[in-house]
Amino acid sequence: MRHFGLSHRRTLAVATSCMIAAQPRSASQASELESSRQSWQCKICFAREVDAGFAGCGHMVCVACAAGLDKCPVCRKRSALIRLYK
Ligand SMILES: [Zn+2]
Ligand SMILES: [Zn+2]
């Protein structure tokens, strides 16, 4: 019981710090830039920009993640992967 209470409290602390990080106090321009950058971020590894996509559903991942996938990780639809060029 004591262990559960500790881990629960830590989860709360992490969630709170995430909320603070997600809300910059100033510069709407900076957050706009950040959100446009995030829209290109791979939703699987969060480390690379997307440069591959599933032809059937249009969801995008990076080529490093796409290499190990045979279907879309977002909607689980099976379709051909295509390379994306910006
Ligand atoms: Zn990735
Ligand atoms: Zn999909």
PDB file of C-alpha atoms and ligand atoms in Angstrom:
ATOM      1  CA  MET A   1       0.000   0.000   0.000  1.00  0.00           C
ATOM      2  CA  ARG A   2       2.811   2.351   0.958  1.00  0.00           C
ATOM      3  CA  HIS A   3       4.572   1.594  -2.304  1.00  0.00           C
ATOM      4  CA  PHE A   4       1.460   2.441  -4.339  1.00  0.00           C
ATOM      5  CA  GLY A   5       1.115   5.778  -2.559  1.00  0.00           C
ATOM      6  CA  LEU A   6       4.700   6.704  -3.384  1.00  0.00           C
ATOM      7  CA  SER A   7       4.497   5.858  -7.069  1.00  0.00           C
ATOM      8  CA  HIS A   8       1.163   7.634  -7.398  1.00  0.00           C
ATOM      9  CA  ARG A   9       2.619  10.793  -5.924  1.00  0.00           C
ATOM     10  CA  ARG A  10       5.571  10.628  -8.323  1.00  0.00           C
ATOM     11  CA  THR A  11       3.212  10.239 -11.293  1.00  0.00           C
ATOM     12  CA  LEU A  12       1.412  13.383 -10.207  1.00  0.00           C
ATOM     13  CA  ALA A  13       4.667  15.311  -9.968  1.00  0.00           C
ATOM     14  CA  VAL A  14       5.683  14.231 -13.454  1.00  0.00           C
ATOM     15  CA  ALA A  15       2.286  15.205 -14.869  1.00  0.00           C
ATOM     16  CA  THR A  16       2.496  18.624 -13.237  1.00  0.00           C
ATOM     17  CA  SER A  17       5.974  19.335 -14.588  1.00  0.00           C
ATOM     18  CA  CYS A  18       4.818  18.267 -18.071  1.00  0.00           C
ATOM     19  CA  MET A  19       1.938  20.745 -17.900  1.00  0.00           C
ATOM     20  CA  ILE A  20       4.292  23.547 -16.924  1.00  0.00           C
ATOM     21  CA  ALA A  21       6.682  22.650 -19.744  1.00  0.00           C
ATOM     22  CA  ALA A  22       3.825  22.562 -22.270  1.00  0.00           C
ATOM     23  CA  GLN A  23       2.718  26.097 -21.420  1.00  0.00           C
ATOM     24  CA  PRO A  24       5.437  28.671 -22.095  1.00  0.00           C
ATOM     25  CA  ARG A  25       4.684  31.914 -20.303  1.00  0.00           C
ATOM     26  CA  SER A  26       5.548  34.221 -23.193  1.00  0.00           C
ATOM     27  CA  ALA A  27       6.117  34.414 -26.950  1.00  0.00           C
ATOM     28  CA  SER A  28       3.209  32.882 -28.860  1.00  0.00           C
ATOM     29  CA  GLN A  29       5.518  32.918 -31.865  1.00  0.00           C
ATOM     30  CA  ALA A  30       7.872  30.483 -30.162  1.00  0.00           C
ATOM     31  CA  SER A  31       5.069  28.067 -29.279  1.00  0.00           C
ATOM     32  CA  GLU A  32       3.757  28.281 -32.844  1.00  0.00           C
ATOM     33  CA  LEU A  33       7.174  27.287 -34.112  1.00  0.00           C
ATOM     34  CA  GLU A  34       7.319  24.505 -31.562  1.00  0.00           C
ATOM     35  CA  SER A  35       3.941  23.081 -32.573  1.00  0.00           C
ATOM     36  CA  SER A  36       4.828  23.119 -36.270  1.00  0.00           C
ATOM     37  CA  ARG A  37       8.062  21.343 -35.424  1.00  0.00           C
ATOM     38  CA  GLN A  38       6.148  18.744 -33.389  1.00  0.00           C
ATOM     39  CA  SER A  39       3.787  18.059 -36.262  1.00  0.00           C
ATOM     40  CA  TRP A  40       6.778  16.696 -38.188  1.00  0.00           C
ATOM     41  CA  GLN A  41       8.028  14.694 -35.232  1.00  0.00           C
ATOM     42  CA  CYS A  42       7.839  10.917 -35.469  1.00  0.00           C
ATOM     43  CA  LYS A  43       5.078   9.731 -33.120  1.00  0.00           C
ATOM     44  CA  ILE A  44       6.868   6.452 -32.483  1.00  0.00           C
ATOM     45  CA  CYS A  45      10.399   7.442 -31.419  1.00  0.00           C
ATOM     46  CA  PHE A  46       9.961  11.229 -30.923  1.00  0.00           C
ATOM     47  CA  ALA A  47      13.585  11.531 -31.990  1.00  0.00           C
ATOM     48  CA  ARG A  48      13.421  12.042 -35.753  1.00  0.00           C
ATOM     49  CA  GLU A  49      11.299  13.955 -38.232  1.00  0.00           C
ATOM     50  CA  VAL A  50       8.834  11.950 -40.291  1.00  0.00           C
ATOM     51  CA  ASP A  51      10.098  11.037 -43.732  1.00  0.00           C
ATOM     52  CA  ALA A  52       7.944   8.039 -44.588  1.00  0.00           C
ATOM     53  CA  GLY A  53       4.186   7.537 -44.746  1.00  0.00           C
ATOM     54  CA  PHE A  54       1.519   4.896 -45.233  1.00  0.00           C
ATOM     55  CA  ALA A  55      -0.162   5.256 -48.596  1.00  0.00           C
ATOM     56  CA  GLY A  56      -3.485   3.798 -47.405  1.00  0.00           C
ATOM     57  CA  CYS A  57      -4.179   5.991 -44.347  1.00  0.00           C
ATOM     58  CA  GLY A  58      -1.685   8.850 -44.673  1.00  0.00           C
ATOM     59  CA  HIS A  59      -0.131   8.463 -41.226  1.00  0.00           C
ATOM     60  CA  MET A  60       3.547   9.366 -41.091  1.00  0.00           C
ATOM     61  CA  VAL A  61       6.550   7.887 -39.287  1.00  0.00           C
ATOM     62  CA  CYS A  62      10.318   8.182 -39.720  1.00  0.00           C
ATOM     63  CA  VAL A  63      12.144   5.698 -41.949  1.00  0.00           C
ATOM     64  CA  ALA A  64      13.988   4.223 -38.959  1.00  0.00           C
ATOM     65  CA  CYS A  65      10.686   3.228 -37.330  1.00  0.00           C
ATOM     66  CA  ALA A  66       9.062   2.320 -40.664  1.00  0.00           C
ATOM     67  CA  ALA A  67      11.766  -0.281 -41.266  1.00  0.00           C
ATOM     68  CA  GLY A  68      10.366  -2.461 -38.474  1.00  0.00           C
ATOM     69  CA  LEU A  69       6.691  -1.986 -39.308  1.00  0.00           C
ATOM     70  CA  ASP A  70       4.399  -3.926 -41.604  1.00  0.00           C
ATOM     71  CA  LYS A  71       1.299  -1.900 -40.735  1.00  0.00           C
ATOM     72  CA  CYS A  72       0.424   1.557 -39.479  1.00  0.00           C
ATOM     73  CA  PRO A  73       1.118   1.890 -35.714  1.00  0.00           C
ATOM     74  CA  VAL A  74      -1.517   4.628 -35.413  1.00  0.00           C
ATOM     75  CA  CYS A  75      -4.586   2.979 -36.973  1.00  0.00           C
ATOM     76  CA  ARG A  76      -3.143  -0.516 -37.600  1.00  0.00           C
ATOM     77  CA  LYS A  77      -4.184  -0.440 -41.202  1.00  0.00           C
ATOM     78  CA  ARG A  78      -1.985  -2.448 -43.510  1.00  0.00           C
ATOM     79  CA  SER A  79      -0.780  -0.482 -46.511  1.00  0.00           C
ATOM     80  CA  ALA A  80       2.271   0.340 -48.586  1.00  0.00           C
ATOM     81  CA  LEU A  81       4.951   2.587 -47.153  1.00  0.00           C
ATOM     82  CA  ILE A  82       6.104   5.465 -49.266  1.00  0.00           C
ATOM     83  CA  ARG A  83       9.120   7.702 -48.820  1.00  0.00           C
ATOM     84  CA  LEU A  84       8.237  11.356 -48.173  1.00  0.00           C
ATOM     85  CA  TYR A  85      10.228  14.333 -49.388  1.00  0.00           C
ATOM     86  CA  LYS A  86       9.641  17.827 -48.052  1.00  0.00           C
TER      87      LYS A  86
HETATM   88 ZN    ZN B   1      10.578   7.239 -35.518  1.00  0.00          ZN
HETATM   89 ZN    ZN B   2      -2.715   4.910 -40.137  1.00  0.00          ZN
END
